[in-house]
C-alpha cells in the first residue's frame, strides 16, 4: 500500500473513545438508551468536521451520518455504507482506563484495578499470536469497550485516510454511527432513505480476517399464565397457582435444546426471565435457529408444551405470543453474493486469509439486510468481547482499516 494507515492515529482514537462510558440500558425507553452515548456521538460529530467529511448530521435519535464524496467520475458505482455502534455491552461498566502493552512480551498480564483478572498465553486464546505486537486491555472492573469502539476507530481513521488521499479512486461512501446495538435496537430507527446506500458493512466482528454473513434467525416468545387467586386458608379445590404452572412449563421444555447444551449450527429455546406471583406469571424466552424451518419447529415445541398444560389445568388462562426479532442475513445475501465476495477479496488484498462462520447471534446488519440493505459484518480486531478480559491488537485494527480501504476501491473498480 502506497500510503500506510496511521496506526498511532488509530490507537489514539480508540483510547479516546473507550474512556467515555457509553453502556446501553435495555430498561430505558429512550433512544439512545443512555446519555453517555451522546458524548461519543457529539465527539465524533466534531471530529468528522475536523477531518473534512461532508453532509454531517446527528439526528434526534442519536444516528450520526456523514459522507465521503466520490473521488472518481465513473458512473454507476454503488454507494457503500460503513457502520459502527457507539454503545457498549450491558454486563459491565464502560469508561475504561485503557492500558497499551507495546511490543507484548508474552508474560502474564494482571489488570491493576482487579488483580483477579489475568491474561496468560495458556488461558487467553490468540494472545500467543500477538507476541511482539501492541495490545490494549482495560485496567479491570470495566469493559474495554473494543466492541465496538475498535469499529468506530477503524471507520474514523479510514475515513480520514481517504479524505487525505483523494488520489485513491472510490465512489460515495456513507458513514453511520448508531446507538444501542447491544440491546438489539441498533438500527430500528435508521431511515434507509436518509442513509441512501446500496450496500453496507458493519465493523463489529471479532478477531482478524473474519467476514460474517450468516447469523441466527431469532424470535422472542412470551407466555402469560393467569391463575385463580384465593386466600390460601380456604384455597382447596379453588386456587390455581400460576407460579407452579410456570414451573411445570419450564420443566417440560426440552432441556437438550438450550444454549448451554448446543453449539455449531444447532439452535435453542432459552427462557431468559420469569416474573409474577401465584395469581399471574410471565415467562420470556428467546428462540434461535439458523434455518426458518428449525425456528418454526422451536415455536411448535413451545406451543405443544402449552397445549398439554391447557389440558392438565383448564382453569388457568395461557396466552402465548411470538415476536419476530431478526432473520439470518444469508437468505438475502445468497441471492447476490457480491458484498461478501468483494469483502473476501479486500481481506486478501490486506494480506490475510478470509474466514467466515455462522455466528450464534445477530448483528445490526441482520436488521438492515432484511430491510433491503445487504450488510455483512467485518472484523475489527475485538477479542473476548463482553468480558473484563476484553482486549484488542492494534495491528489487527490496522488490518481492518486496510480491508476497508481495499473494499472502497473494489466497489469502484468492479462497477
Ligand atoms: Zn458489537
Short mmCIF file of C-alpha atoms and ligand atoms in Angstrom, two decimals:
data_model
loop_
_atom_site.label_atom_id
_atom_site.label_comp_id
_atom_site.label_asym_id
_atom_site.label_seq_id
_atom_site.Cartn_x
_atom_site.Cartn_y
_atom_site.Cartn_z
CA UNK A 1 0.00 0.00 0.00
CA UNK A 2 1.49 3.32 -1.08
CA UNK A 3 0.30 5.24 1.98
CA UNK A 4 0.03 3.15 5.14
CA UNK A 5 -2.81 3.58 7.62
CA UNK A 6 -1.69 5.75 10.54
CA UNK A 7 -1.57 3.21 13.37
CA UNK A 8 -0.85 5.86 16.01
CA UNK A 9 -3.90 7.86 14.96
CA UNK A 10 -6.00 4.72 15.11
CA UNK A 11 -4.74 3.85 18.59
CA UNK A 12 -5.22 7.41 19.87
CA UNK A 13 -8.79 7.48 18.56
CA UNK A 14 -9.50 4.10 20.12
CA UNK A 15 -8.19 5.17 23.56
CA UNK A 16 -10.14 8.44 23.39
CA UNK A 17 -13.41 6.66 22.58
CA UNK A 18 -13.14 3.86 25.17
CA UNK A 19 -12.68 6.37 28.01
CA UNK A 20 -16.29 7.51 27.52
CA UNK A 21 -18.92 5.42 29.31
CA UNK A 22 -21.47 4.50 26.65
CA UNK A 23 -23.01 1.40 28.20
CA UNK A 24 -26.57 0.91 26.88
CA UNK A 25 -29.57 0.10 29.08
CA UNK A 26 -32.35 -2.28 27.99
CA UNK A 27 -34.76 -0.86 30.59
CA UNK A 28 -34.58 2.67 29.20
CA UNK A 29 -37.24 3.57 26.63
CA UNK A 30 -35.25 6.48 25.16
CA UNK A 31 -33.10 6.40 22.05
CA UNK A 32 -30.17 6.36 22.65
CA UNK A 33 -30.95 4.43 25.81
CA UNK A 34 -28.26 6.24 27.86
CA UNK A 35 -26.95 9.85 27.87
CA UNK A 36 -23.32 8.69 27.73
CA UNK A 37 -23.81 7.63 24.13
CA UNK A 38 -24.47 11.27 23.20
CA UNK A 39 -20.99 12.19 24.50
CA UNK A 40 -19.34 9.92 21.96
CA UNK A 41 -21.76 10.84 19.17
CA UNK A 42 -21.07 14.56 19.69
CA UNK A 43 -17.32 13.94 19.85
CA UNK A 44 -17.49 12.02 16.58
CA UNK A 45 -19.62 14.76 15.00
CA UNK A 46 -16.90 17.26 15.91
CA UNK A 47 -14.10 15.00 14.66
CA UNK A 48 -15.91 14.41 11.35
CA UNK A 49 -15.92 18.18 10.85
CA UNK A 50 -12.21 18.31 11.63
CA UNK A 51 -11.31 15.64 9.07
CA UNK A 52 -13.47 17.31 6.43
CA UNK A 53 -16.32 14.83 5.95
CA UNK A 54 -19.42 16.10 4.12
CA UNK A 55 -23.16 16.04 4.98
CA UNK A 56 -22.55 15.52 8.70
CA UNK A 57 -25.84 15.06 10.50
CA UNK A 58 -26.57 13.90 14.05
CA UNK A 59 -30.32 13.36 14.38
CA UNK A 60 -32.60 13.39 17.44
CA UNK A 61 -32.47 9.58 17.80
CA UNK A 62 -28.67 9.53 18.02
CA UNK A 63 -27.80 8.42 14.49
CA UNK A 64 -24.74 10.19 13.16
CA UNK A 65 -24.38 10.09 9.37
CA UNK A 66 -21.72 11.61 7.11
CA UNK A 67 -20.37 11.27 3.58
CA UNK A 68 -17.03 10.77 1.90
CA UNK A 69 -17.71 12.18 -1.56
CA UNK A 70 -16.72 10.16 -4.62
CA UNK A 71 -13.18 10.81 -5.86
CA UNK A 72 -13.73 9.42 -9.36
CA UNK A 73 -16.25 10.30 -12.04
CA UNK A 74 -17.15 6.73 -13.02
CA UNK A 75 -20.94 6.29 -13.24
CA UNK A 76 -22.94 3.53 -11.59
CA UNK A 77 -20.64 2.93 -8.63
CA UNK A 78 -22.76 1.57 -5.74
CA UNK A 79 -22.89 3.74 -2.64
CA UNK A 80 -21.27 1.87 0.23
CA UNK A 81 -22.03 2.47 3.93
CA UNK A 82 -19.71 1.67 6.85
CA UNK A 83 -21.29 1.27 10.27
CA UNK A 84 -20.08 1.02 13.86
CA UNK A 85 -22.11 1.20 17.07
CA UNK A 86 -21.22 3.64 19.85
CA UNK A 87 -22.75 1.73 22.79
CA UNK A 88 -21.07 -0.97 24.85
CA UNK A 89 -22.44 -4.16 26.39
CA UNK A 90 -24.71 -4.03 29.42
CA UNK A 91 -22.80 -6.58 31.53
CA UNK A 92 -20.06 -4.28 32.87
CA UNK A 93 -19.49 -0.54 33.31
CA UNK A 94 -17.92 1.44 30.47
CA UNK A 95 -15.48 4.31 30.92
CA UNK A 96 -12.32 2.22 30.54
CA UNK A 97 -8.81 3.26 31.52
CA UNK A 98 -7.05 1.68 28.55
CA UNK A 99 -3.58 0.19 29.02
CA UNK A 100 -1.40 -0.12 25.93
CA UNK A 101 1.07 -3.01 26.09
CA UNK A 102 3.60 -2.11 23.41
CA UNK A 103 5.53 -5.00 21.84
CA UNK A 104 3.79 -7.50 24.09
CA UNK A 105 6.44 -9.78 25.57
CA UNK A 106 4.28 -12.85 26.26
CA UNK A 107 4.45 -12.53 30.04
CA UNK A 108 1.24 -12.76 32.12
CA UNK A 109 -0.73 -9.50 32.37
CA UNK A 110 -2.59 -8.64 35.59
CA UNK A 111 -5.17 -5.86 35.44
CA UNK A 112 -4.19 -3.37 38.17
CA UNK A 113 -7.71 -2.45 39.31
CA UNK A 114 -8.83 -6.08 39.53
CA UNK A 115 -5.83 -8.38 40.09
CA UNK A 116 -8.10 -11.43 39.76
CA UNK A 117 -8.18 -10.78 36.01
CA UNK A 118 -5.14 -12.44 34.50
CA UNK A 119 -4.07 -12.76 30.89
CA UNK A 120 -1.75 -15.64 30.15
CA UNK A 121 -0.80 -17.37 26.91
CA UNK A 122 -2.44 -20.52 28.30
CA UNK A 123 -5.80 -19.00 29.23
CA UNK A 124 -6.40 -16.37 26.55
CA UNK A 125 -6.88 -17.69 23.02
CA UNK A 126 -4.93 -15.91 20.26
CA UNK A 127 -2.71 -13.99 22.70
CA UNK A 128 0.33 -16.05 21.67
CA UNK A 129 -0.05 -14.86 18.06
CA UNK A 130 0.38 -11.26 19.23
CA UNK A 131 3.77 -11.50 20.91
CA UNK A 132 5.83 -8.56 19.64
CA UNK A 133 2.69 -6.62 18.62
CA UNK A 134 0.80 -3.91 20.53
CA UNK A 135 -2.26 -4.90 22.51
CA UNK A 136 -4.72 -2.89 24.59
CA UNK A 137 -6.58 -4.04 27.70
CA UNK A 138 -8.78 -2.34 30.27
CA UNK A 139 -7.49 -1.76 33.81
CA UNK A 140 -10.05 -4.11 35.44
CA UNK A 141 -13.63 -3.54 36.68
CA UNK A 142 -14.81 -2.07 33.37
CA UNK A 143 -15.23 -3.34 29.87
CA UNK A 144 -12.52 -2.23 27.49
CA UNK A 145 -15.30 -1.38 25.04
CA UNK A 146 -13.40 -2.54 21.95
CA UNK A 147 -16.84 -3.85 20.96
CA UNK A 148 -17.46 -1.67 19.14
CA UNK A 149 -15.09 1.27 19.63
CA UNK A 150 -12.48 -0.63 17.65
CA UNK A 151 -15.01 -0.44 14.80
CA UNK A 152 -15.62 3.26 15.44
CA UNK A 153 -11.87 3.99 15.45
CA UNK A 154 -11.33 1.93 12.28
CA UNK A 155 -14.10 3.74 10.40
CA UNK A 156 -12.91 7.18 11.54
CA UNK A 157 -9.25 6.51 10.74
CA UNK A 158 -10.02 5.03 7.32
CA UNK A 159 -12.34 7.92 6.51
CA UNK A 160 -9.58 10.40 7.47
CA UNK A 161 -7.10 8.46 5.33
CA UNK A 162 -9.36 8.61 2.26
CA UNK A 163 -10.05 12.32 2.76
CA UNK A 164 -6.30 12.99 2.90
CA UNK A 165 -5.70 10.89 -0.23
CA UNK A 166 -8.19 11.98 -2.89
CA UNK A 167 -6.00 10.23 -5.48
CA UNK A 168 -7.45 6.90 -4.24
CA UNK A 169 -10.43 6.23 -6.54
CA UNK A 170 -13.73 5.34 -4.86
CA UNK A 171 -17.45 6.05 -5.11
CA UNK A 172 -19.65 7.71 -2.48
CA UNK A 173 -19.09 6.28 0.99
CA UNK A 174 -21.59 6.85 3.76
CA UNK A 175 -20.55 6.65 7.39
CA UNK A 176 -23.05 5.63 10.06
CA UNK A 177 -22.59 5.63 13.84
CA UNK A 178 -25.57 4.25 15.72
CA UNK A 179 -26.66 3.72 19.34
CA UNK A 180 -27.96 0.67 21.19
CA UNK A 181 -26.71 -2.31 19.19
CA UNK A 182 -26.14 -4.26 22.40
CA UNK A 183 -29.81 -4.07 23.34
CA UNK A 184 -30.92 -5.12 19.84
CA UNK A 185 -32.31 -1.72 18.86
CA UNK A 186 -29.29 -0.64 16.86
CA UNK A 187 -30.87 0.05 13.50
CA UNK A 188 -34.58 0.17 14.29
CA UNK A 189 -34.79 3.95 13.82
CA UNK A 190 -32.31 4.33 10.97
CA UNK A 191 -34.08 5.78 7.95
CA UNK A 192 -32.68 3.95 4.91
CA UNK A 193 -33.77 6.81 2.61
CA UNK A 194 -31.72 9.20 4.75
CA UNK A 195 -28.80 6.85 4.52
CA UNK A 196 -29.04 6.43 0.76
CA UNK A 197 -26.67 3.48 0.37
CA UNK A 198 -26.77 0.40 -1.87
CA UNK A 199 -24.68 -1.89 0.31
CA UNK A 200 -23.37 -1.70 3.86
CA UNK A 201 -20.81 -3.24 6.19
CA UNK A 202 -20.83 -3.27 9.98
CA UNK A 203 -17.35 -3.12 11.53
CA UNK A 204 -18.32 -5.17 14.55
CA UNK A 205 -16.75 -8.59 14.07
CA UNK A 206 -14.36 -10.46 16.35
CA UNK A 207 -10.72 -11.08 15.67
CA UNK A 208 -8.85 -10.93 12.41
CA UNK A 209 -9.93 -11.57 8.79
CA UNK A 210 -13.48 -12.66 9.58
CA UNK A 211 -16.49 -11.86 7.39
CA UNK A 212 -19.85 -12.81 8.92
CA UNK A 213 -22.78 -13.22 6.58
CA UNK A 214 -24.71 -15.90 8.37
CA UNK A 215 -26.50 -15.18 11.62
CA UNK A 216 -29.22 -16.83 13.65
CA UNK A 217 -32.86 -16.26 12.82
CA UNK A 218 -34.46 -15.08 16.03
CA UNK A 219 -37.88 -14.91 17.66
CA UNK A 220 -38.96 -13.90 21.13
CA UNK A 221 -41.74 -15.73 22.96
CA UNK A 222 -43.85 -14.61 25.90
CA UNK A 223 -46.03 -16.99 27.90
CA UNK A 224 -48.51 -15.32 30.24
CA UNK A 225 -50.25 -17.51 32.77
CA UNK A 226 -53.35 -16.29 34.59
CA UNK A 227 -54.14 -18.48 37.61
CA UNK A 228 -57.02 -18.29 40.09
CA UNK A 229 -56.32 -16.43 43.38
CA UNK A 230 -57.89 -17.01 46.73
CA UNK A 231 -56.76 -16.84 50.37
CA UNK A 232 -54.54 -19.92 50.87
CA UNK A 233 -56.51 -20.79 54.06
CA UNK A 234 -59.55 -21.81 52.03
CA UNK A 235 -57.93 -22.44 48.68
CA UNK A 236 -58.60 -26.17 48.47
CA UNK A 237 -60.10 -27.11 45.16
CA UNK A 238 -60.21 -23.48 44.02
CA UNK A 239 -56.71 -21.96 43.81
CA UNK A 240 -54.78 -22.30 40.56
CA UNK A 241 -51.18 -21.24 41.26
CA UNK A 242 -49.53 -19.50 38.29
CA UNK A 243 -46.05 -19.90 39.82
CA UNK A 244 -46.42 -23.69 39.95
CA UNK A 245 -47.72 -23.73 36.37
CA UNK A 246 -44.73 -21.69 35.23
CA UNK A 247 -42.51 -24.28 36.93
CA UNK A 248 -44.33 -27.11 35.13
CA UNK A 249 -43.94 -25.29 31.85
CA UNK A 250 -40.18 -24.77 32.31
CA UNK A 251 -39.54 -28.36 33.36
CA UNK A 252 -41.47 -29.63 30.32
CA UNK A 253 -39.36 -27.61 27.84
CA UNK A 254 -36.86 -29.87 26.05
CA UNK A 255 -33.66 -29.33 28.08
CA UNK A 256 -31.32 -30.57 25.35
CA UNK A 257 -32.18 -27.68 23.01
CA UNK A 258 -30.83 -25.00 25.34
CA UNK A 259 -27.87 -22.66 24.79
CA UNK A 260 -25.92 -24.49 27.49
CA UNK A 261 -26.20 -27.76 25.56
CA UNK A 262 -25.88 -26.67 21.93
CA UNK A 263 -23.14 -25.32 19.68
CA UNK A 264 -22.28 -25.01 15.99
CA UNK A 265 -25.36 -24.92 13.78
CA UNK A 266 -27.88 -26.11 16.38
CA UNK A 267 -30.50 -23.67 17.62
CA UNK A 268 -32.15 -23.42 21.01
CA UNK A 269 -35.06 -22.35 23.22
CA UNK A 270 -33.81 -20.14 26.04
CA UNK A 271 -36.04 -18.98 28.93
CA UNK A 272 -34.47 -15.65 29.93
CA UNK A 273 -36.82 -14.17 32.51
CA UNK A 274 -39.67 -15.15 34.78
CA UNK A 275 -41.78 -12.60 36.64
CA UNK A 276 -45.01 -12.75 38.61
CA UNK A 277 -46.79 -14.29 41.55
CA UNK A 278 -49.32 -17.01 42.35
CA UNK A 279 -52.03 -15.08 40.54
CA UNK A 280 -50.17 -14.26 37.36
CA UNK A 281 -46.82 -15.21 35.84
CA UNK A 282 -44.91 -14.33 32.70
CA UNK A 283 -42.10 -16.38 31.15
CA UNK A 284 -39.96 -14.73 28.48
CA UNK A 285 -37.97 -16.82 26.04
CA UNK A 286 -35.76 -16.37 23.02
CA UNK A 287 -35.80 -18.88 20.18
CA UNK A 288 -32.85 -19.24 17.82
CA UNK A 289 -32.04 -21.30 14.73
CA UNK A 290 -30.07 -20.81 11.53
CA UNK A 291 -32.95 -22.18 9.44
CA UNK A 292 -36.52 -20.89 9.38
CA UNK A 293 -37.81 -24.48 9.46
CA UNK A 294 -35.80 -25.08 12.63
CA UNK A 295 -37.17 -21.89 14.16
CA UNK A 296 -40.73 -22.96 13.29
CA UNK A 297 -40.06 -26.33 14.97
CA UNK A 298 -39.00 -24.50 18.14
CA UNK A 299 -42.18 -22.43 18.11
CA UNK A 300 -44.13 -25.67 17.70
CA UNK A 301 -42.27 -27.28 20.63
CA UNK A 302 -43.24 -24.37 22.92
CA UNK A 303 -46.83 -24.46 21.65
CA UNK A 304 -47.03 -28.18 22.33
CA UNK A 305 -45.95 -27.80 25.96
CA UNK A 306 -48.53 -25.06 26.45
CA UNK A 307 -51.23 -27.16 24.79
CA UNK A 308 -50.60 -30.03 27.19
CA UNK A 309 -50.73 -27.65 30.19
CA UNK A 310 -54.08 -26.32 28.98
CA UNK A 311 -55.41 -29.88 29.17
CA UNK A 312 -53.92 -30.51 32.61
CA UNK A 313 -55.21 -27.20 34.05
CA UNK A 314 -58.17 -25.87 32.06
CA UNK A 315 -59.00 -23.26 34.73
CA UNK A 316 -55.81 -21.30 34.02
CA UNK A 317 -55.52 -19.00 31.02
CA UNK A 318 -52.36 -19.42 28.95
CA UNK A 319 -51.51 -16.71 26.42
CA UNK A 320 -48.55 -17.38 24.16
CA UNK A 321 -47.17 -14.65 21.88
CA UNK A 322 -44.28 -14.91 19.42
CA UNK A 323 -42.44 -11.86 18.06
CA UNK A 324 -40.03 -11.89 15.13
CA UNK A 325 -36.66 -10.38 16.13
CA UNK A 326 -34.31 -10.82 13.16
CA UNK A 327 -33.58 -13.22 10.32
CA UNK A 328 -30.44 -14.95 9.03
CA UNK A 329 -28.92 -12.48 6.56
CA UNK A 330 -27.77 -15.35 4.34
CA UNK A 331 -31.32 -15.61 2.91
CA UNK A 332 -30.84 -12.24 1.21
CA UNK A 333 -27.10 -12.31 0.60
CA UNK A 334 -27.10 -15.64 -1.24
CA UNK A 335 -29.16 -14.00 -3.99
CA UNK A 336 -26.31 -11.55 -4.63
CA UNK A 337 -23.03 -12.53 -3.03
CA UNK A 338 -21.03 -9.53 -4.29
CA UNK A 339 -20.96 -7.79 -0.88
CA UNK A 340 -19.37 -10.92 0.60
CA UNK A 341 -17.13 -11.70 -2.40
CA UNK A 342 -15.71 -8.17 -2.53
CA UNK A 343 -15.10 -8.30 1.21
CA UNK A 344 -13.18 -11.57 0.76
CA UNK A 345 -11.08 -10.02 -1.96
CA UNK A 346 -10.43 -6.94 0.20
CA UNK A 347 -9.27 -9.14 3.10
CA UNK A 348 -6.94 -10.97 0.69
CA UNK A 349 -5.54 -7.68 -0.64
CA UNK A 350 -4.81 -6.79 3.00
CA UNK A 351 -2.61 -9.90 3.06
CA UNK A 352 -4.94 -12.15 5.06
CA UNK A 353 -6.95 -15.30 4.50
CA UNK A 354 -10.68 -14.52 4.85
CA UNK A 355 -12.68 -16.64 7.27
CA UNK A 356 -16.42 -16.99 7.73
CA UNK A 357 -18.54 -18.94 10.16
CA UNK A 358 -22.19 -18.96 11.09
CA UNK A 359 -22.43 -16.63 14.08
CA UNK A 360 -24.63 -17.62 17.00
CA UNK A 361 -26.22 -14.22 17.35
CA UNK A 362 -27.36 -11.29 15.26
CA UNK A 363 -25.75 -8.05 14.15
CA UNK A 364 -27.02 -4.61 13.21
CA UNK A 365 -26.67 -5.90 9.66
CA UNK A 366 -29.35 -8.55 10.29
CA UNK A 367 -31.96 -5.82 10.58
CA UNK A 368 -30.57 -3.82 7.65
CA UNK A 369 -30.22 -6.81 5.34
CA UNK A 370 -33.84 -7.85 5.96
CA UNK A 371 -34.91 -4.27 5.18
CA UNK A 372 -33.17 -4.36 1.81
CA UNK A 373 -29.65 -3.10 2.55
CA UNK A 374 -27.28 -6.08 2.25
CA UNK A 375 -24.88 -5.74 5.17
CA UNK A 376 -22.26 -8.35 6.14
CA UNK A 377 -20.16 -7.88 9.27
CA UNK A 378 -16.38 -7.36 9.10
CA UNK A 379 -13.70 -7.98 11.74
CA UNK A 380 -12.28 -5.05 13.66
CA UNK A 381 -9.86 -6.82 15.99
CA UNK A 382 -12.01 -7.23 19.13
CA UNK A 383 -11.32 -10.26 21.36
CA UNK A 384 -13.21 -11.66 24.38
CA UNK A 385 -15.97 -9.08 23.94
CA UNK A 386 -18.37 -8.53 26.86
CA UNK A 387 -15.75 -9.75 29.33
CA UNK A 388 -13.43 -7.90 31.75
CA UNK A 389 -10.64 -9.57 29.79
CA UNK A 390 -11.69 -7.92 26.54
CA UNK A 391 -8.63 -6.89 24.51
CA UNK A 392 -7.62 -5.76 21.07
CA UNK A 393 -4.45 -5.84 18.99
CA UNK A 394 -3.51 -2.55 17.32
CA UNK A 395 -2.08 -4.31 14.26
CA UNK A 396 -5.41 -6.18 13.82
CA UNK A 397 -7.31 -2.87 13.86
CA UNK A 398 -4.90 -1.59 11.20
CA UNK A 399 -5.66 -4.67 9.07
CA UNK A 400 -9.36 -3.92 9.46
CA UNK A 401 -8.79 -0.37 8.23
CA UNK A 402 -6.71 -1.67 5.28
CA UNK A 403 -9.56 -4.04 4.41
CA UNK A 404 -11.97 -1.10 4.32
CA UNK A 405 -9.60 0.87 2.08
CA UNK A 406 -9.39 -2.00 -0.40
CA UNK A 407 -13.14 -2.52 -0.22
CA UNK A 408 -13.81 1.13 -1.08
CA UNK A 409 -11.64 0.73 -4.18
CA UNK A 410 -13.08 -2.67 -5.15
CA UNK A 411 -16.66 -1.39 -5.40
CA UNK A 412 -15.37 1.34 -7.69
CA UNK A 413 -13.11 -0.94 -9.70
CA UNK A 414 -15.79 -3.61 -10.34
CA UNK A 415 -18.64 -1.25 -11.18
ZN1 LIG B 1 -20.72 -5.04 18.85
#
